[in-house]
mmCIF file of C-alpha atoms and ligand atoms in Angstrom:
data_model
loop_
_atom_site.group_PDB
_atom_site.id
_atom_site.type_symbol
_atom_site.label_atom_id
_atom_site.label_comp_id
_atom_site.label_asym_id
_atom_site.label_seq_id
_atom_site.Cartn_x
_atom_site.Cartn_y
_atom_site.Cartn_z
ATOM 1 C CA MET A 1 -8.941 14.808 -10.600
ATOM 2 C CA LYS A 2 -7.703 12.112 -10.325
ATOM 3 C CA VAL A 3 -6.400 10.216 -6.895
ATOM 4 C CA TYR A 4 -3.236 9.402 -9.255
ATOM 5 C CA ASP A 5 -3.028 12.650 -10.365
ATOM 6 C CA GLU A 6 -3.526 13.934 -7.150
ATOM 7 C CA ILE A 7 -0.655 11.976 -5.680
ATOM 8 C CA ILE A 8 1.675 13.505 -8.545
ATOM 9 C CA SER A 9 1.587 16.386 -7.486
ATOM 10 C CA THR A 10 1.546 15.956 -4.231
ATOM 11 C CA LEU A 11 4.926 13.951 -4.769
ATOM 12 C CA LYS A 12 6.043 17.450 -6.095
ATOM 13 C CA ASN A 13 6.426 19.213 -3.020
ATOM 14 C CA ASP A 14 6.254 16.422 -0.760
ATOM 15 C CA LYS A 15 5.999 12.883 1.004
ATOM 16 C CA ILE A 16 3.313 10.871 1.545
ATOM 17 C CA HIS A 17 2.028 8.874 4.336
ATOM 18 C CA MET A 18 -0.904 5.952 3.957
ATOM 19 C CA THR A 19 -2.952 4.013 5.883
ATOM 20 C CA LEU A 20 -3.465 0.584 5.313
ATOM 21 C CA ILE A 21 -6.853 -0.580 6.983
ATOM 22 C CA ASP A 22 -7.241 -4.507 6.604
ATOM 23 C CA PRO A 23 -11.284 -5.066 7.438
ATOM 24 C CA ALA A 24 -10.302 -8.551 7.991
ATOM 25 C CA SER A 25 -8.683 -8.049 11.131
ATOM 26 C CA GLN A 26 -11.197 -6.159 12.768
ATOM 27 C CA ASP A 27 -15.008 -4.836 13.138
ATOM 28 C CA VAL A 28 -16.525 -2.252 11.344
ATOM 29 C CA ASP A 29 -16.257 0.189 13.937
ATOM 30 C CA ARG A 30 -12.565 -0.411 15.088
ATOM 31 C CA ALA A 31 -11.602 -0.174 11.619
ATOM 32 C CA ALA A 32 -14.389 3.387 11.578
ATOM 33 C CA ALA A 33 -12.187 4.291 14.545
ATOM 34 C CA ILE A 34 -8.451 3.730 13.200
ATOM 35 C CA ALA A 35 -8.734 5.664 10.539
ATOM 36 C CA LYS A 36 -11.321 8.813 13.044
ATOM 37 C CA GLU A 37 -7.325 8.467 14.586
ATOM 38 C CA ALA A 38 -5.486 8.045 11.791
ATOM 39 C CA ASP A 39 -7.009 11.204 9.999
ATOM 40 C CA ARG A 40 -6.392 13.100 12.907
ATOM 41 C CA ALA A 41 -2.266 12.125 13.258
ATOM 42 C CA GLY A 42 -2.133 13.096 9.238
ATOM 43 C CA THR A 43 -2.263 10.210 7.455
ATOM 44 C CA ASP A 44 -2.872 11.459 3.173
ATOM 45 C CA TYR A 45 -4.737 8.027 2.193
ATOM 46 C CA PHE A 46 -6.314 4.828 3.240
ATOM 47 C CA MET A 47 -5.735 1.952 1.444
ATOM 48 C CA ILE A 48 -8.307 -0.620 2.445
ATOM 49 C CA GLY A 49 -7.431 -4.488 2.020
ATOM 50 C CA GLY A 50 -5.156 -6.598 2.135
ATOM 51 C CA SER A 51 -4.147 -11.114 1.505
ATOM 52 C CA THR A 52 -7.103 -12.857 3.504
ATOM 53 C CA GLU A 53 -10.330 -13.303 1.169
ATOM 54 C CA ILE A 54 -12.974 -10.852 2.032
ATOM 55 C CA ASP A 55 -16.152 -9.892 -0.029
ATOM 56 C CA SER A 56 -17.366 -6.722 -1.410
ATOM 57 C CA LYS A 57 -19.905 -6.369 0.986
ATOM 58 C CA ARG A 58 -17.403 -6.666 3.711
ATOM 59 C CA MET A 59 -15.369 -3.686 1.259
ATOM 60 C CA ASP A 60 -18.498 -1.711 1.326
ATOM 61 C CA CYS A 61 -19.500 -1.714 5.066
ATOM 62 C CA THR A 62 -15.990 -0.583 5.951
ATOM 63 C CA ILE A 63 -15.640 1.997 3.526
ATOM 64 C CA GLY A 64 -18.494 3.446 3.837
ATOM 65 C CA GLU A 65 -18.078 3.899 7.462
ATOM 66 C CA ILE A 66 -14.249 5.274 7.226
ATOM 67 C CA ARG A 67 -16.280 8.008 4.993
ATOM 68 C CA LYS A 68 -17.818 9.493 7.873
ATOM 69 C CA VAL A 69 -15.001 9.752 9.992
ATOM 70 C CA THR A 70 -12.403 11.283 6.859
ATOM 71 C CA ASP A 71 -12.574 13.155 4.258
ATOM 72 C CA LYS A 72 -9.257 10.622 2.274
ATOM 73 C CA LYS A 73 -9.320 10.110 -0.461
ATOM 74 C CA ILE A 74 -10.041 5.950 -0.202
ATOM 75 C CA ILE A 75 -7.958 3.650 -2.261
ATOM 76 C CA ILE A 76 -8.368 0.068 -2.541
ATOM 77 C CA PHE A 77 -5.520 -2.841 -1.869
ATOM 78 C CA PRO A 78 -6.729 -5.904 -3.255
ATOM 79 C CA GLY A 79 -6.235 -9.426 -1.861
ATOM 80 C CA SER A 80 -7.805 -11.170 -5.126
ATOM 81 C CA SER A 81 -10.962 -9.998 -7.601
ATOM 82 C CA SER A 82 -13.517 -10.438 -5.129
ATOM 83 C CA MET A 83 -12.022 -7.458 -3.589
ATOM 84 C CA LEU A 84 -14.309 -4.209 -5.057
ATOM 85 C CA SER A 85 -16.269 -1.433 -4.237
ATOM 86 C CA ARG A 86 -17.356 1.069 -6.087
ATOM 87 C CA LYS A 87 -17.364 2.897 -2.944
ATOM 88 C CA ALA A 88 -13.694 3.976 -2.941
ATOM 89 C CA ASP A 89 -12.242 6.529 -5.263
ATOM 90 C CA ALA A 90 -9.564 4.380 -6.861
ATOM 91 C CA ILE A 91 -8.424 0.519 -6.559
ATOM 92 C CA TYR A 92 -4.581 -0.558 -6.765
ATOM 93 C CA PHE A 93 -4.682 -2.233 -10.204
ATOM 94 C CA MET A 94 -2.065 -5.154 -8.842
ATOM 95 C CA THR A 95 0.787 -7.243 -10.079
ATOM 96 C CA LEU A 96 2.615 -9.509 -7.485
ATOM 97 C CA MET A 97 5.156 -9.741 -10.068
ATOM 98 C CA ASN A 98 7.415 -12.046 -7.513
ATOM 99 C CA SER A 99 4.257 -14.544 -7.358
ATOM 100 C CA ARG A 100 4.570 -18.284 -8.834
ATOM 101 C CA ASN A 101 1.068 -18.609 -9.585
ATOM 102 C CA PRO A 102 -0.516 -16.424 -12.211
ATOM 103 C CA GLU A 103 -3.797 -16.160 -10.768
ATOM 104 C CA PHE A 104 -1.959 -13.062 -8.731
ATOM 105 C CA ILE A 105 0.275 -11.877 -10.919
ATOM 106 C CA VAL A 106 -2.988 -11.538 -13.740
ATOM 107 C CA LYS A 107 -5.822 -13.901 -13.586
ATOM 108 C CA HIS A 108 -7.326 -12.147 -10.786
ATOM 109 C CA GLN A 109 -7.028 -8.377 -12.731
ATOM 110 C CA VAL A 110 -8.215 -9.923 -16.004
ATOM 111 C CA LYS A 111 -11.937 -11.342 -13.695
ATOM 112 C CA ALA A 112 -11.467 -7.414 -11.962
ATOM 113 C CA ALA A 113 -10.708 -5.538 -15.023
ATOM 114 C CA PRO A 114 -13.897 -5.653 -17.283
ATOM 115 C CA ILE A 115 -16.297 -5.125 -13.154
ATOM 116 C CA LEU A 116 -14.090 -1.919 -13.200
ATOM 117 C CA ARG A 117 -14.317 -0.524 -16.224
ATOM 118 C CA SER A 118 -18.392 -1.040 -16.096
ATOM 119 C CA ILE A 119 -18.676 0.849 -12.467
ATOM 120 C CA LYS A 120 -15.852 3.501 -13.807
ATOM 121 C CA MET A 121 -13.103 3.141 -11.221
ATOM 122 C CA GLU A 122 -9.960 4.699 -11.851
ATOM 123 C CA THR A 123 -7.526 1.883 -11.681
ATOM 124 C CA ILE A 124 -3.802 2.614 -10.469
ATOM 125 C CA SER A 125 -1.423 -0.084 -11.961
ATOM 126 C CA MET A 126 1.211 -0.852 -9.639
ATOM 127 C CA GLY A 127 4.435 -3.930 -9.808
ATOM 128 C CA TYR A 128 4.108 -5.462 -6.132
ATOM 129 C CA ILE A 129 7.012 -7.326 -4.958
ATOM 130 C CA ILE A 130 6.951 -8.937 -1.743
ATOM 131 C CA PHE A 131 10.997 -9.571 0.250
ATOM 132 C CA LYS A 132 11.549 -12.192 3.370
ATOM 133 C CA PRO A 133 10.168 -12.348 5.413
ATOM 134 C CA GLY A 134 7.040 -11.597 3.641
ATOM 135 C CA MET A 135 4.628 -12.873 6.365
ATOM 136 C CA THR A 136 0.927 -13.747 5.264
ATOM 137 C CA VAL A 137 0.533 -12.195 2.254
ATOM 138 C CA GLY A 138 4.397 -13.445 1.009
ATOM 139 C CA ARG A 139 2.177 -16.865 1.413
ATOM 140 C CA ILE A 140 -0.761 -16.496 -0.016
ATOM 141 C CA GLY A 141 0.623 -14.677 -2.857
ATOM 142 C CA GLU A 142 2.791 -17.687 -3.253
ATOM 143 C CA ALA A 143 5.470 -15.429 -3.234
ATOM 144 C CA ASP A 144 9.100 -16.758 -4.362
ATOM 145 C CA LEU A 145 10.138 -13.804 -1.780
ATOM 146 C CA LEU A 146 12.358 -11.333 -3.068
ATOM 147 C CA ASP A 147 16.106 -11.462 -0.816
ATOM 148 C CA GLU A 148 17.519 -7.974 0.243
ATOM 149 C CA THR A 149 20.785 -8.370 -0.695
ATOM 150 C CA ASN A 150 19.945 -9.385 -3.929
ATOM 151 C CA MET A 151 20.034 -6.027 -4.687
ATOM 152 C CA GLU A 152 20.176 -7.046 -8.548
ATOM 153 C CA GLU A 153 16.923 -9.016 -8.548
ATOM 154 C CA ALA A 154 15.321 -5.814 -6.626
ATOM 155 C CA VAL A 155 16.612 -3.744 -8.952
ATOM 156 C CA SER A 156 16.014 -5.934 -12.374
ATOM 157 C CA TYR A 157 11.928 -6.708 -11.005
ATOM 158 C CA SER A 158 11.473 -2.755 -10.909
ATOM 159 C CA ILE A 159 13.451 -2.148 -13.575
ATOM 160 C CA ALA A 160 10.816 -4.574 -15.638
ATOM 161 C CA ALA A 161 8.072 -3.217 -13.141
ATOM 162 C CA GLU A 162 9.017 0.871 -15.264
ATOM 163 C CA MET A 163 9.021 -1.185 -18.434
ATOM 164 C CA PHE A 164 6.002 -2.388 -18.417
ATOM 165 C CA GLY A 165 4.286 0.663 -18.158
ATOM 166 C CA LEU A 166 3.460 0.354 -14.416
ATOM 167 C CA LYS A 167 2.842 3.661 -13.109
ATOM 168 C CA MET A 168 3.568 2.456 -9.446
ATOM 169 C CA LEU A 169 6.098 0.708 -7.438
ATOM 170 C CA TYR A 170 5.845 -1.329 -4.490
ATOM 171 C CA LEU A 171 8.464 -2.953 -2.443
ATOM 172 C CA GLU A 172 5.926 -4.841 0.511
ATOM 173 C CA ALA A 173 7.622 -6.789 3.163
ATOM 174 C CA GLY A 174 4.618 -8.000 4.698
ATOM 175 C CA SER A 175 2.048 -6.498 7.354
ATOM 176 C CA GLY A 176 3.474 -7.003 10.876
ATOM 177 C CA SER A 177 6.874 -8.362 9.771
ATOM 178 C CA PRO A 178 9.408 -7.953 12.726
ATOM 179 C CA SER A 179 12.001 -6.233 10.255
ATOM 180 C CA HIS A 180 11.116 -3.589 7.598
ATOM 181 C CA ILE A 181 13.086 -3.265 4.261
ATOM 182 C CA ARG A 182 16.358 -1.874 4.436
ATOM 183 C CA PRO A 183 17.133 1.876 3.257
ATOM 184 C CA ASP A 184 20.169 1.093 1.291
ATOM 185 C CA THR A 185 17.812 -1.407 -0.924
ATOM 186 C CA VAL A 186 15.177 1.565 -0.881
ATOM 187 C CA SER A 187 18.049 3.716 -2.283
ATOM 188 C CA GLY A 188 19.017 0.666 -4.789
ATOM 189 C CA VAL A 189 15.366 0.692 -5.969
ATOM 190 C CA ARG A 190 15.078 4.279 -6.606
ATOM 191 C CA SER A 191 18.181 5.079 -8.410
ATOM 192 C CA SER A 192 16.924 3.015 -11.234
ATOM 193 C CA VAL A 193 13.911 3.817 -12.017
ATOM 194 C CA SER A 194 11.788 6.596 -11.661
ATOM 195 C CA ILE A 195 7.921 5.955 -11.257
ATOM 196 C CA PRO A 196 6.761 6.606 -7.466
ATOM 197 C CA LEU A 197 8.085 4.111 -5.342
ATOM 198 C CA ILE A 198 6.078 2.648 -2.386
ATOM 199 C CA VAL A 199 7.577 1.334 1.251
ATOM 200 C CA GLY A 200 5.687 -0.797 3.479
ATOM 201 C CA GLY A 201 5.590 -3.687 5.278
ATOM 202 C CA GLY A 202 6.686 -3.144 9.865
ATOM 203 C CA ILE A 203 7.334 0.618 9.896
ATOM 204 C CA ARG A 204 6.419 1.664 13.423
ATOM 205 C CA ASP A 205 8.511 3.962 14.662
ATOM 206 C CA PRO A 206 9.252 7.469 13.936
ATOM 207 C CA GLU A 207 13.309 6.296 12.932
ATOM 208 C CA ALA A 208 12.849 4.053 10.771
ATOM 209 C CA SER A 209 10.517 5.867 8.842
ATOM 210 C CA ARG A 210 12.943 8.153 8.396
ATOM 211 C CA LYS A 211 14.777 6.106 7.304
ATOM 212 C CA ILE A 212 13.212 4.847 4.576
ATOM 213 C CA SER A 213 12.022 8.393 3.100
ATOM 214 C CA GLN A 214 15.286 9.641 2.724
ATOM 215 C CA ALA A 215 16.394 6.856 1.133
ATOM 216 C CA GLY A 216 14.334 8.203 -1.738
ATOM 217 C CA ALA A 217 10.796 6.204 -0.321
ATOM 218 C CA ASP A 218 8.052 8.852 -2.316
ATOM 219 C CA ILE A 219 4.681 6.957 -0.159
ATOM 220 C CA ILE A 220 5.148 4.605 2.438
ATOM 221 C CA VAL A 221 2.539 2.541 3.995
ATOM 222 C CA THR A 222 2.111 0.794 8.254
ATOM 223 C CA GLY A 223 -0.990 -0.640 8.995
ATOM 224 C CA THR A 224 0.286 -2.933 12.074
ATOM 225 C CA VAL A 225 0.861 0.171 13.834
ATOM 226 C CA ALA A 226 -2.396 1.780 14.156
ATOM 227 C CA GLU A 227 -4.371 -1.498 14.792
ATOM 228 C CA LYS A 228 -1.974 -2.142 18.317
ATOM 229 C CA SER A 229 -0.939 1.319 19.036
ATOM 230 C CA SER A 230 -3.455 2.822 22.434
ATOM 231 C CA ASN A 231 -2.609 6.413 21.264
ATOM 232 C CA ILE A 232 -2.901 6.018 17.569
ATOM 233 C CA GLU A 233 -2.791 9.737 16.811
ATOM 234 C CA LYS A 234 0.376 10.428 18.668
ATOM 235 C CA VAL A 235 2.378 7.156 17.524
ATOM 236 C CA LEU A 236 1.106 7.529 14.607
ATOM 237 C CA GLY A 237 1.889 11.434 13.808
ATOM 238 C CA ASN A 238 5.464 10.840 14.803
ATOM 239 C CA ILE A 239 6.073 8.486 11.735
ATOM 240 C CA ILE A 240 4.377 9.954 9.504
ATOM 241 C CA LYS A 241 6.373 13.943 11.029
ATOM 242 C CA SER A 242 9.680 12.375 10.391
ATOM 243 C CA MET A 243 9.294 10.850 7.145
ATOM 244 C CA LYS A 244 8.125 14.539 5.532
ATOM 245 C CA ARG A 245 10.220 16.940 3.901
ATOM 246 C CA PHE A 246 13.334 17.325 5.846
HETATM 247 C C1 LIG B 1 1.312 -4.093 4.563
HETATM 248 O O1 LIG B 1 2.893 -2.775 3.846
HETATM 249 C C2 LIG B 1 1.973 -2.418 4.950
HETATM 250 O O2 LIG B 1 1.041 -4.473 2.650
HETATM 251 C C3 LIG B 1 1.281 -2.427 6.185
HETATM 252 O O3 LIG B 1 2.383 -3.287 7.354
HETATM 253 O O4 LIG B 1 1.357 -3.758 9.338
HETATM 254 O O5 LIG B 1 3.330 -3.695 8.994
HETATM 255 O O6 LIG B 1 2.347 -1.579 8.961
HETATM 256 P P1 LIG B 1 2.869 -3.131 8.624
#
């Protein structure tokens, strides 16, 4: 079964948690150790990637080690066209919709497309929208950061993503953000589009994950909380439990 079909089928009954592991943030052994505990905590998928460019060798190596500790599916979350690996199950074929730089909107994707076709990688198209504060990805991606108080703008971008035929929409506050996307922004977007909604950035505790899930996020992504925790299984386990169907 394709990863996207599996996600859609799971979403009929439950919310999904994804753990982001950025190969640029730690060595391969630590990445695998995080994955092992996140798997035990009940995460549903792994996203491998980030905004700091790394080569396909490092991607291969990280994904290879993570495969040894989990059977969960692995999706590439690319920061550029060089972050490809045939070892993954799928890749987000994403466009940073509010970037000022066409490289992040379409040019990296044009470079990667024939390679992905030749290795028969499943691509999941996704509209990626970055809100303030945006953190590293907002800076590197040259984003015109969206202001959450401007609901009309957030909704317009989201409707545009759906009209483009993109299969998913990701509302991003930036990895390590001190604040997550506001629940009322999530619910405003949720009521405007029907494609699966991913929310991430700054989600560090069960209360935040519950509120964002209740507001209408289908998929919640966390990264930093696992990287920084000394008891990943417990801390992440509580975040995951509180966002699942209530
Ligand atoms: C980044 O949304 C993800 O793309 C995860 O953010 O590291 O803040 O959990 P955190």
